[in-house]
């Protein structure tokens, strides 16, 4: 009992480990019973501070999409735009662009709508890059019904969780590669020629890898659902209608801790900047030479660095 009092404020498993280090072997059930006898007030106090996590609950596919932009490669003017169906976790769009203007985000969203249908609702953060998607959803689905639900990023966990997998599966390779190129003085982000060459060589490859990754993601088995996102999405499109009403718009399509939500797009600016395309271009002859000697389907034994050097030489020769 004296040893248990010493560790009364320590959490469950660490507490048991500490007791074992003092040569006291005891089961978890006996620890719980003893704590209720000697520290019932403390147990009640800790329960009050316990986080209450919201359980994610969406009725069917295309009932809500989560959209966002990933800025892990923003140093090199690459931004990844993505959308995911909340019910099935099927990736509806995932592509890399050189800007995150509202028109660019809307273009990616509309392409996904053509391919997979128009969702009932969309959830995003309050970034200004989503403003035209908000206008589009309100026009197509109607106002005052939560057609566009905006709020904190922590309430957009479906897409936020996806970004971690996208980075580990695709983006971390280019993140390390571009940093290496800078460290070796191959790349200078203030040099327009080198940045144009970087985008010409690597932007198509990043999109190619993202497409392959998204296809693989769609076919992987979700343990809790015992099926893949692609199968869930396909079955849902056939079996589940998309016209229904919900009472709690603000919390729809969220998971995590209970906090204040923001509803109805009100144009409040997000802290993230809107990145425009670099104001630099090459002449037609230079572009034709780039397409000929540095094609989109290039293959390299040097991670594309040799292709990049060749592109830089072509641009500098024609400038």
Short mmCIF file of N, CA and C in Angstrom, two decimals, residues 81-258:
data_model
loop_
_atom_site.label_atom_id
_atom_site.label_comp_id
_atom_site.label_asym_id
_atom_site.label_seq_id
_atom_site.Cartn_x
_atom_site.Cartn_y
_atom_site.Cartn_z
N UNK A 81 -2.64 19.45 -53.69
CA UNK A 81 -4.06 19.64 -53.40
C UNK A 81 -4.71 18.27 -53.30
N UNK A 82 -5.58 18.10 -52.31
CA UNK A 82 -6.18 16.79 -52.12
C UNK A 82 -7.60 16.85 -51.60
N UNK A 83 -8.34 15.80 -51.90
CA UNK A 83 -9.70 15.63 -51.39
C UNK A 83 -9.95 14.17 -51.09
N UNK A 84 -10.72 13.90 -50.04
CA UNK A 84 -10.99 12.52 -49.65
C UNK A 84 -12.45 12.39 -49.23
N UNK A 85 -13.09 11.31 -49.65
CA UNK A 85 -14.47 11.04 -49.24
C UNK A 85 -14.47 10.60 -47.78
N UNK A 86 -15.29 11.26 -46.98
CA UNK A 86 -15.27 11.01 -45.54
C UNK A 86 -15.70 9.61 -45.15
N UNK A 87 -16.66 9.05 -45.85
CA UNK A 87 -17.21 7.74 -45.47
C UNK A 87 -16.25 6.61 -45.82
N UNK A 88 -15.77 6.60 -47.05
CA UNK A 88 -14.97 5.47 -47.54
C UNK A 88 -13.47 5.69 -47.43
N UNK A 89 -13.06 6.95 -47.21
CA UNK A 89 -11.65 7.35 -47.23
C UNK A 89 -11.02 7.14 -48.61
N UNK A 90 -11.85 7.20 -49.63
CA UNK A 90 -11.38 7.12 -51.01
C UNK A 90 -10.87 8.49 -51.45
N UNK A 91 -9.68 8.54 -52.03
CA UNK A 91 -9.09 9.80 -52.47
C UNK A 91 -9.75 10.23 -53.78
N UNK A 92 -10.44 11.36 -53.75
CA UNK A 92 -11.15 11.84 -54.93
C UNK A 92 -10.27 12.70 -55.84
N UNK A 93 -9.31 13.39 -55.27
CA UNK A 93 -8.30 14.07 -56.09
C UNK A 93 -7.03 14.27 -55.28
N UNK A 94 -5.90 14.20 -55.98
CA UNK A 94 -4.59 14.36 -55.34
C UNK A 94 -3.60 14.75 -56.43
N UNK A 95 -3.23 16.02 -56.47
CA UNK A 95 -2.30 16.47 -57.50
C UNK A 95 -1.43 17.60 -57.00
N UNK A 96 -0.28 17.73 -57.63
CA UNK A 96 0.70 18.75 -57.26
C UNK A 96 0.63 19.90 -58.26
N UNK A 97 0.60 21.12 -57.75
CA UNK A 97 0.54 22.31 -58.59
C UNK A 97 1.61 23.30 -58.14
N UNK A 98 1.79 24.35 -58.95
CA UNK A 98 2.79 25.36 -58.60
C UNK A 98 2.17 26.57 -57.91
N UNK A 99 0.91 26.47 -57.54
CA UNK A 99 0.24 27.54 -56.82
C UNK A 99 -0.99 26.97 -56.11
N UNK A 100 -1.53 27.74 -55.18
CA UNK A 100 -2.75 27.32 -54.49
C UNK A 100 -3.83 28.40 -54.58
N UNK A 101 -3.90 29.05 -55.73
CA UNK A 101 -4.93 30.05 -55.94
C UNK A 101 -6.31 29.38 -55.94
N UNK A 102 -7.32 30.17 -55.63
CA UNK A 102 -8.68 29.63 -55.54
C UNK A 102 -9.11 28.99 -56.85
N UNK A 103 -8.69 29.58 -57.98
CA UNK A 103 -9.06 29.02 -59.29
C UNK A 103 -8.43 27.65 -59.50
N UNK A 104 -7.22 27.47 -59.01
CA UNK A 104 -6.52 26.19 -59.15
C UNK A 104 -7.19 25.11 -58.31
N UNK A 105 -7.54 25.46 -57.08
CA UNK A 105 -8.23 24.51 -56.20
C UNK A 105 -9.58 24.12 -56.79
N UNK A 106 -10.31 25.11 -57.30
CA UNK A 106 -11.62 24.84 -57.90
C UNK A 106 -11.48 23.92 -59.11
N UNK A 107 -10.45 24.13 -59.91
CA UNK A 107 -10.22 23.29 -61.09
C UNK A 107 -10.02 21.83 -60.69
N UNK A 108 -9.21 21.58 -59.66
CA UNK A 108 -8.99 20.21 -59.19
C UNK A 108 -10.27 19.61 -58.63
N UNK A 109 -11.03 20.43 -57.90
CA UNK A 109 -12.28 19.96 -57.30
C UNK A 109 -13.30 19.60 -58.37
N UNK A 110 -13.43 20.45 -59.40
CA UNK A 110 -14.40 20.19 -60.46
C UNK A 110 -14.05 18.92 -61.23
N UNK A 111 -12.76 18.69 -61.45
CA UNK A 111 -12.34 17.46 -62.13
C UNK A 111 -12.77 16.23 -61.34
N UNK A 112 -12.62 16.31 -60.01
CA UNK A 112 -13.04 15.21 -59.15
C UNK A 112 -14.55 15.02 -59.19
N UNK A 113 -15.30 16.13 -59.26
CA UNK A 113 -16.76 16.06 -59.33
C UNK A 113 -17.20 15.35 -60.62
N UNK A 114 -16.53 15.65 -61.72
CA UNK A 114 -16.84 14.99 -62.99
C UNK A 114 -16.59 13.49 -62.88
N UNK A 115 -15.52 13.12 -62.20
CA UNK A 115 -15.14 11.70 -62.10
C UNK A 115 -15.97 10.92 -61.08
N UNK A 116 -16.34 11.56 -59.96
CA UNK A 116 -16.94 10.81 -58.86
C UNK A 116 -18.26 11.36 -58.35
N UNK A 117 -18.76 12.42 -58.96
CA UNK A 117 -20.03 12.97 -58.53
C UNK A 117 -19.86 14.15 -57.58
N UNK A 118 -20.93 14.90 -57.40
CA UNK A 118 -20.92 16.07 -56.52
C UNK A 118 -21.28 15.67 -55.10
N UNK A 119 -20.42 15.96 -54.13
CA UNK A 119 -20.76 15.61 -52.74
C UNK A 119 -21.87 16.50 -52.20
N UNK A 120 -22.53 16.00 -51.17
CA UNK A 120 -23.56 16.82 -50.52
C UNK A 120 -22.94 18.00 -49.79
N UNK A 121 -21.80 17.75 -49.17
CA UNK A 121 -21.15 18.79 -48.38
C UNK A 121 -19.63 18.66 -48.52
N UNK A 122 -18.96 19.76 -48.26
CA UNK A 122 -17.49 19.78 -48.26
C UNK A 122 -17.02 20.41 -46.97
N UNK A 123 -16.03 19.80 -46.35
CA UNK A 123 -15.42 20.39 -45.15
C UNK A 123 -13.98 20.80 -45.47
N UNK A 124 -13.62 22.01 -45.03
CA UNK A 124 -12.26 22.50 -45.23
C UNK A 124 -11.89 23.42 -44.08
N UNK A 125 -10.63 23.90 -44.10
CA UNK A 125 -10.28 24.95 -43.16
C UNK A 125 -10.71 26.30 -43.76
N UNK A 126 -10.32 27.39 -43.12
CA UNK A 126 -10.78 28.71 -43.56
C UNK A 126 -9.82 29.40 -44.52
N UNK A 127 -8.95 28.62 -45.16
CA UNK A 127 -8.02 29.20 -46.12
C UNK A 127 -8.74 29.84 -47.29
N UNK A 128 -8.24 30.97 -47.75
CA UNK A 128 -8.86 31.69 -48.86
C UNK A 128 -8.80 30.92 -50.17
N UNK A 129 -7.90 29.92 -50.25
CA UNK A 129 -7.82 29.14 -51.48
C UNK A 129 -9.08 28.30 -51.70
N UNK A 130 -9.90 28.13 -50.67
CA UNK A 130 -11.12 27.33 -50.78
C UNK A 130 -12.36 28.18 -51.07
N UNK A 131 -12.19 29.47 -51.27
CA UNK A 131 -13.35 30.37 -51.39
C UNK A 131 -14.20 30.06 -52.62
N UNK A 132 -13.58 29.74 -53.76
CA UNK A 132 -14.36 29.46 -54.97
C UNK A 132 -15.04 28.09 -54.88
N UNK A 133 -14.43 27.15 -54.18
CA UNK A 133 -15.10 25.87 -53.94
C UNK A 133 -16.34 26.10 -53.09
N UNK A 134 -16.22 27.00 -52.10
CA UNK A 134 -17.38 27.34 -51.27
C UNK A 134 -18.49 27.96 -52.11
N UNK A 135 -18.14 28.89 -52.99
CA UNK A 135 -19.14 29.51 -53.87
C UNK A 135 -19.79 28.46 -54.76
N UNK A 136 -18.99 27.55 -55.29
CA UNK A 136 -19.49 26.51 -56.17
C UNK A 136 -20.46 25.59 -55.44
N UNK A 137 -20.10 25.17 -54.24
CA UNK A 137 -20.96 24.27 -53.47
C UNK A 137 -22.27 24.94 -53.07
N UNK A 138 -22.19 26.19 -52.66
CA UNK A 138 -23.41 26.92 -52.27
C UNK A 138 -24.32 27.10 -53.47
N UNK A 139 -23.73 27.35 -54.64
CA UNK A 139 -24.53 27.50 -55.86
C UNK A 139 -25.19 26.19 -56.26
N UNK A 140 -24.43 25.08 -56.19
CA UNK A 140 -24.94 23.79 -56.65
C UNK A 140 -25.83 23.09 -55.63
N UNK A 141 -25.51 23.21 -54.35
CA UNK A 141 -26.26 22.50 -53.31
C UNK A 141 -27.19 23.39 -52.50
N UNK A 142 -27.01 24.70 -52.61
CA UNK A 142 -27.91 25.61 -51.90
C UNK A 142 -27.30 26.20 -50.65
N UNK A 143 -27.77 27.39 -50.23
CA UNK A 143 -27.25 28.05 -49.03
C UNK A 143 -27.96 27.56 -47.76
N UNK A 144 -27.38 27.91 -46.62
CA UNK A 144 -28.00 27.67 -45.30
C UNK A 144 -28.30 26.20 -45.02
N UNK A 145 -27.49 25.31 -45.57
CA UNK A 145 -27.67 23.88 -45.31
C UNK A 145 -26.33 23.20 -45.03
N UNK A 146 -25.27 24.00 -44.86
CA UNK A 146 -23.96 23.42 -44.62
C UNK A 146 -23.31 22.84 -45.86
N UNK A 147 -23.59 23.42 -47.02
CA UNK A 147 -22.97 22.92 -48.25
C UNK A 147 -21.45 23.01 -48.17
N UNK A 148 -20.96 24.07 -47.52
CA UNK A 148 -19.52 24.23 -47.28
C UNK A 148 -19.32 24.45 -45.79
N UNK A 149 -18.71 23.50 -45.13
CA UNK A 149 -18.48 23.58 -43.69
C UNK A 149 -17.00 23.89 -43.47
N UNK A 150 -16.72 24.97 -42.78
CA UNK A 150 -15.33 25.36 -42.54
C UNK A 150 -15.06 25.41 -41.05
N UNK A 151 -13.83 25.19 -40.70
CA UNK A 151 -13.46 25.22 -39.29
C UNK A 151 -11.99 24.96 -39.11
N UNK A 152 -11.62 24.60 -37.90
CA UNK A 152 -10.22 24.36 -37.58
C UNK A 152 -9.70 23.10 -38.27
N UNK A 153 -8.41 23.12 -38.54
CA UNK A 153 -7.79 21.95 -39.19
C UNK A 153 -7.93 20.69 -38.35
N UNK A 154 -7.97 20.85 -37.02
CA UNK A 154 -8.09 19.68 -36.15
C UNK A 154 -9.43 18.97 -36.32
N UNK A 155 -10.42 19.66 -36.92
CA UNK A 155 -11.71 19.04 -37.19
C UNK A 155 -11.77 18.44 -38.59
N UNK A 156 -10.67 18.52 -39.32
CA UNK A 156 -10.62 17.99 -40.68
C UNK A 156 -9.67 16.79 -40.71
N UNK A 157 -9.86 15.89 -39.73
CA UNK A 157 -8.89 14.83 -39.50
C UNK A 157 -8.77 13.83 -40.63
N UNK A 158 -9.82 13.62 -41.41
CA UNK A 158 -9.74 12.66 -42.51
C UNK A 158 -8.61 13.04 -43.47
N UNK A 159 -8.57 14.31 -43.87
CA UNK A 159 -7.54 14.74 -44.83
C UNK A 159 -6.22 14.99 -44.12
N UNK A 160 -6.26 15.48 -42.87
CA UNK A 160 -5.02 15.73 -42.15
C UNK A 160 -4.26 14.42 -41.91
N UNK A 161 -4.99 13.35 -41.61
CA UNK A 161 -4.36 12.04 -41.42
C UNK A 161 -3.81 11.52 -42.74
N UNK A 162 -4.53 11.80 -43.83
CA UNK A 162 -4.06 11.36 -45.14
C UNK A 162 -2.73 12.00 -45.50
N UNK A 163 -2.54 13.27 -45.11
CA UNK A 163 -1.30 13.96 -45.47
C UNK A 163 -0.07 13.27 -44.90
N UNK A 164 -0.20 12.70 -43.72
CA UNK A 164 0.94 12.00 -43.13
C UNK A 164 1.36 10.82 -44.00
N UNK A 165 0.37 10.07 -44.49
CA UNK A 165 0.67 8.92 -45.34
C UNK A 165 1.21 9.37 -46.69
N UNK A 166 0.67 10.47 -47.23
CA UNK A 166 1.15 10.98 -48.51
C UNK A 166 2.61 11.42 -48.39
N UNK A 167 2.94 12.07 -47.28
CA UNK A 167 4.32 12.52 -47.10
C UNK A 167 5.27 11.32 -46.99
N UNK A 168 4.88 10.33 -46.20
CA UNK A 168 5.74 9.16 -46.03
C UNK A 168 5.84 8.35 -47.32
N UNK A 169 4.75 8.32 -48.10
CA UNK A 169 4.73 7.49 -49.30
C UNK A 169 5.31 8.16 -50.54
N UNK A 170 5.25 9.49 -50.62
CA UNK A 170 5.67 10.19 -51.84
C UNK A 170 6.56 11.40 -51.55
N UNK A 171 6.05 12.34 -50.76
CA UNK A 171 6.67 13.66 -50.68
C UNK A 171 8.02 13.67 -49.98
N UNK A 172 8.22 12.78 -49.00
CA UNK A 172 9.49 12.80 -48.25
C UNK A 172 10.68 12.54 -49.16
N UNK A 173 10.48 11.74 -50.21
CA UNK A 173 11.55 11.46 -51.17
C UNK A 173 12.03 12.75 -51.84
N UNK A 174 11.06 13.56 -52.31
CA UNK A 174 11.41 14.80 -52.99
C UNK A 174 11.86 15.87 -52.00
N UNK A 175 11.32 15.84 -50.80
CA UNK A 175 11.75 16.76 -49.75
C UNK A 175 13.25 16.58 -49.47
N UNK A 176 13.67 15.35 -49.31
CA UNK A 176 15.09 15.07 -49.06
C UNK A 176 15.94 15.35 -50.30
N UNK A 177 15.42 15.00 -51.47
CA UNK A 177 16.17 15.19 -52.72
C UNK A 177 16.44 16.67 -52.98
N UNK A 178 15.41 17.50 -52.85
CA UNK A 178 15.58 18.93 -53.13
C UNK A 178 16.50 19.60 -52.11
N UNK A 179 16.41 19.18 -50.86
CA UNK A 179 17.33 19.71 -49.85
C UNK A 179 18.78 19.31 -50.19
N UNK A 180 18.95 18.08 -50.64
CA UNK A 180 20.29 17.62 -51.04
C UNK A 180 20.81 18.45 -52.21
N UNK A 181 19.96 18.73 -53.18
CA UNK A 181 20.37 19.52 -54.34
C UNK A 181 20.78 20.93 -53.93
N UNK A 182 20.10 21.49 -52.94
CA UNK A 182 20.49 22.81 -52.44
C UNK A 182 21.82 22.75 -51.70
N UNK A 183 21.98 21.74 -50.87
CA UNK A 183 23.22 21.61 -50.09
C UNK A 183 24.43 21.42 -50.99
N UNK A 184 24.22 20.76 -52.13
CA UNK A 184 25.32 20.54 -53.07
C UNK A 184 25.46 21.67 -54.08
N UNK A 185 24.66 22.74 -53.89
CA UNK A 185 24.69 23.93 -54.77
C UNK A 185 24.25 23.62 -56.20
N UNK A 186 23.47 22.55 -56.38
CA UNK A 186 22.88 22.29 -57.68
C UNK A 186 21.65 23.17 -57.91
N UNK A 187 20.99 23.52 -56.82
CA UNK A 187 19.72 24.24 -56.89
C UNK A 187 19.79 25.50 -56.06
N UNK A 188 19.27 26.59 -56.64
CA UNK A 188 19.17 27.88 -55.95
C UNK A 188 17.74 28.37 -56.14
N UNK A 189 16.98 28.45 -55.05
CA UNK A 189 15.56 28.79 -55.17
C UNK A 189 15.34 30.23 -55.60
N UNK A 190 16.37 31.06 -55.58
CA UNK A 190 16.24 32.45 -56.05
C UNK A 190 16.58 32.59 -57.53
N UNK A 191 17.02 31.51 -58.15
CA UNK A 191 17.39 31.52 -59.57
C UNK A 191 16.21 31.03 -60.39
N UNK A 192 15.63 31.92 -61.20
CA UNK A 192 14.44 31.57 -61.99
C UNK A 192 14.72 30.45 -62.98
N UNK A 193 15.91 30.46 -63.59
CA UNK A 193 16.25 29.41 -64.55
C UNK A 193 16.22 28.03 -63.90
N UNK A 194 16.83 27.94 -62.73
CA UNK A 194 16.92 26.65 -62.04
C UNK A 194 15.56 26.21 -61.49
N UNK A 195 14.77 27.16 -61.04
CA UNK A 195 13.44 26.80 -60.53
C UNK A 195 12.53 26.35 -61.66
N UNK A 196 12.64 27.00 -62.83
CA UNK A 196 11.85 26.57 -63.98
C UNK A 196 12.26 25.16 -64.39
N UNK A 197 13.58 24.90 -64.41
CA UNK A 197 14.07 23.56 -64.75
C UNK A 197 13.58 22.53 -63.74
N UNK A 198 13.61 22.90 -62.46
CA UNK A 198 13.15 21.98 -61.41
C UNK A 198 11.70 21.59 -61.63
N UNK A 199 10.86 22.56 -61.94
CA UNK A 199 9.44 22.28 -62.14
C UNK A 199 9.20 21.49 -63.43
N UNK A 200 9.95 21.83 -64.47
CA UNK A 200 9.78 21.10 -65.73
C UNK A 200 10.12 19.62 -65.55
N UNK A 201 11.17 19.35 -64.79
CA UNK A 201 11.64 17.97 -64.64
C UNK A 201 10.84 17.18 -63.61
N UNK A 202 10.54 17.82 -62.47
CA UNK A 202 10.01 17.04 -61.34
C UNK A 202 8.50 17.16 -61.13
N UNK A 203 7.87 18.22 -61.58
CA UNK A 203 6.42 18.35 -61.35
C UNK A 203 5.63 17.19 -61.96
N UNK A 204 5.90 16.81 -63.23
CA UNK A 204 5.18 15.64 -63.78
C UNK A 204 5.46 14.36 -63.01
N UNK A 205 6.71 14.19 -62.54
CA UNK A 205 7.06 12.98 -61.80
C UNK A 205 6.35 12.91 -60.45
N UNK A 206 6.25 14.06 -59.78
CA UNK A 206 5.54 14.09 -58.50
C UNK A 206 4.08 13.70 -58.71
N UNK A 207 3.46 14.25 -59.75
CA UNK A 207 2.06 13.91 -60.03
C UNK A 207 1.90 12.45 -60.42
N UNK A 208 2.88 11.92 -61.13
CA UNK A 208 2.84 10.49 -61.49
C UNK A 208 2.90 9.62 -60.24
N UNK A 209 3.79 9.96 -59.31
CA UNK A 209 3.91 9.19 -58.07
C UNK A 209 2.67 9.34 -57.21
N UNK A 210 2.10 10.54 -57.17
CA UNK A 210 0.87 10.75 -56.40
C UNK A 210 -0.28 9.92 -56.95
N UNK A 211 -0.37 9.83 -58.27
CA UNK A 211 -1.42 9.03 -58.91
C UNK A 211 -1.27 7.55 -58.57
N UNK A 212 -0.05 7.05 -58.65
CA UNK A 212 0.21 5.64 -58.31
C UNK A 212 -0.11 5.39 -56.85
N UNK A 213 0.30 6.32 -55.99
CA UNK A 213 0.04 6.16 -54.55
C UNK A 213 -1.45 6.16 -54.26
N UNK A 214 -2.20 7.06 -54.90
CA UNK A 214 -3.65 7.14 -54.67
C UNK A 214 -4.35 5.85 -55.10
N UNK A 215 -3.90 5.27 -56.21
CA UNK A 215 -4.48 4.00 -56.66
C UNK A 215 -4.19 2.89 -55.65
N UNK A 216 -2.96 2.86 -55.16
CA UNK A 216 -2.61 1.85 -54.15
C UNK A 216 -3.39 2.06 -52.87
N UNK A 217 -3.57 3.32 -52.47
CA UNK A 217 -4.35 3.63 -51.28
C UNK A 217 -5.79 3.14 -51.43
N UNK A 218 -6.36 3.32 -52.60
CA UNK A 218 -7.74 2.90 -52.83
C UNK A 218 -7.94 1.40 -52.71
N UNK A 219 -6.87 0.64 -52.93
CA UNK A 219 -6.98 -0.82 -52.89
C UNK A 219 -6.50 -1.44 -51.58
N UNK A 220 -5.95 -0.61 -50.69
CA UNK A 220 -5.45 -1.19 -49.43
C UNK A 220 -6.62 -1.45 -48.48
N UNK A 221 -6.48 -2.46 -47.65
CA UNK A 221 -7.56 -2.88 -46.75
C UNK A 221 -7.56 -2.05 -45.49
N UNK A 222 -8.72 -1.47 -45.17
CA UNK A 222 -8.90 -0.74 -43.92
C UNK A 222 -9.31 -1.74 -42.85
N UNK A 223 -8.52 -1.84 -41.81
CA UNK A 223 -8.75 -2.88 -40.79
C UNK A 223 -10.13 -2.76 -40.15
N UNK A 224 -10.52 -1.53 -39.78
CA UNK A 224 -11.80 -1.36 -39.08
C UNK A 224 -13.00 -1.59 -39.99
N UNK A 225 -12.84 -1.31 -41.28
CA UNK A 225 -13.95 -1.48 -42.22
C UNK A 225 -13.94 -2.85 -42.89
N UNK A 226 -12.80 -3.56 -42.79
CA UNK A 226 -12.63 -4.87 -43.40
C UNK A 226 -12.88 -4.83 -44.91
N UNK A 227 -12.50 -3.72 -45.52
CA UNK A 227 -12.64 -3.55 -46.95
C UNK A 227 -11.71 -2.43 -47.39
N UNK A 228 -11.62 -2.20 -48.68
CA UNK A 228 -10.75 -1.14 -49.20
C UNK A 228 -11.56 0.12 -49.48
N UNK A 229 -10.92 1.30 -49.52
CA UNK A 229 -11.64 2.53 -49.85
C UNK A 229 -12.35 2.45 -51.19
N UNK A 230 -11.71 1.84 -52.19
CA UNK A 230 -12.33 1.73 -53.51
C UNK A 230 -13.60 0.90 -53.47
N UNK A 231 -13.56 -0.23 -52.77
CA UNK A 231 -14.75 -1.08 -52.68
C UNK A 231 -15.86 -0.39 -51.89
N UNK A 232 -15.49 0.28 -50.80
CA UNK A 232 -16.49 0.99 -50.01
C UNK A 232 -17.14 2.10 -50.83
N UNK A 233 -16.33 2.82 -51.59
CA UNK A 233 -16.85 3.93 -52.40
C UNK A 233 -17.77 3.40 -53.50
N UNK A 234 -17.32 2.36 -54.19
CA UNK A 234 -18.11 1.79 -55.29
C UNK A 234 -19.43 1.23 -54.79
N UNK A 235 -19.38 0.47 -53.70
CA UNK A 235 -20.61 -0.10 -53.13
C UNK A 235 -21.53 0.99 -52.63
N UNK A 236 -20.96 2.03 -52.04
CA UNK A 236 -21.78 3.12 -51.53
C UNK A 236 -22.47 3.90 -52.62
N UNK A 237 -21.80 4.09 -53.75
CA UNK A 237 -22.41 4.80 -54.88
C UNK A 237 -23.64 4.06 -55.39
N UNK A 238 -23.60 2.73 -55.29
CA UNK A 238 -24.72 1.91 -55.78
C UNK A 238 -25.84 1.80 -54.75
N UNK A 239 -25.47 1.63 -53.49
CA UNK A 239 -26.46 1.27 -52.47
C UNK A 239 -27.02 2.43 -51.67
N UNK A 240 -26.25 3.48 -51.45
CA UNK A 240 -26.67 4.53 -50.52
C UNK A 240 -27.07 5.81 -51.23
N UNK A 241 -28.26 6.32 -50.96
CA UNK A 241 -28.67 7.61 -51.52
C UNK A 241 -27.90 8.75 -50.87
N UNK A 242 -27.87 9.91 -51.53
CA UNK A 242 -27.12 11.04 -50.99
C UNK A 242 -28.00 12.21 -50.59
N UNK A 243 -29.29 12.04 -50.55
CA UNK A 243 -30.19 13.12 -50.12
C UNK A 243 -30.71 12.83 -48.73
N UNK A 244 -30.27 13.62 -47.77
CA UNK A 244 -30.72 13.44 -46.39
C UNK A 244 -30.47 14.73 -45.63
N UNK A 245 -31.07 14.85 -44.46
CA UNK A 245 -30.90 16.04 -43.62
C UNK A 245 -30.22 15.63 -42.33
N UNK A 246 -29.39 16.55 -41.80
CA UNK A 246 -28.74 16.32 -40.52
C UNK A 246 -28.99 17.51 -39.63
N UNK A 247 -28.92 17.29 -38.34
CA UNK A 247 -29.24 18.34 -37.38
C UNK A 247 -28.02 19.15 -36.98
N UNK A 248 -26.88 18.49 -36.77
CA UNK A 248 -25.69 19.17 -36.26
C UNK A 248 -24.69 19.38 -37.38
N UNK A 249 -24.88 20.43 -38.17
CA UNK A 249 -24.01 20.70 -39.30
C UNK A 249 -22.59 20.98 -38.84
N UNK A 250 -22.43 21.73 -37.76
CA UNK A 250 -21.11 22.15 -37.33
C UNK A 250 -20.19 21.00 -37.00
N UNK A 251 -20.73 19.92 -36.43
CA UNK A 251 -19.91 18.79 -36.03
C UNK A 251 -19.93 17.66 -37.05
N UNK A 252 -20.59 17.86 -38.18
CA UNK A 252 -20.71 16.79 -39.17
C UNK A 252 -19.36 16.58 -39.87
N UNK A 253 -18.95 15.33 -39.93
CA UNK A 253 -17.69 15.01 -40.58
C UNK A 253 -16.48 15.39 -39.78
N UNK A 254 -16.60 15.40 -38.44
CA UNK A 254 -15.45 15.73 -37.59
C UNK A 254 -15.14 14.56 -36.69
N UNK A 255 -13.93 14.56 -36.19
CA UNK A 255 -13.52 13.61 -35.16
C UNK A 255 -12.45 14.29 -34.34
N UNK A 256 -12.18 13.74 -33.17
CA UNK A 256 -11.19 14.36 -32.30
C UNK A 256 -11.83 14.93 -31.06
N UNK A 257 -11.21 15.97 -30.47
CA UNK A 257 -11.69 16.53 -29.22
C UNK A 257 -12.82 17.51 -29.45
N UNK A 258 -13.70 17.64 -28.46
CA UNK A 258 -14.79 18.59 -28.55
C UNK A 258 -14.25 20.00 -28.34
#
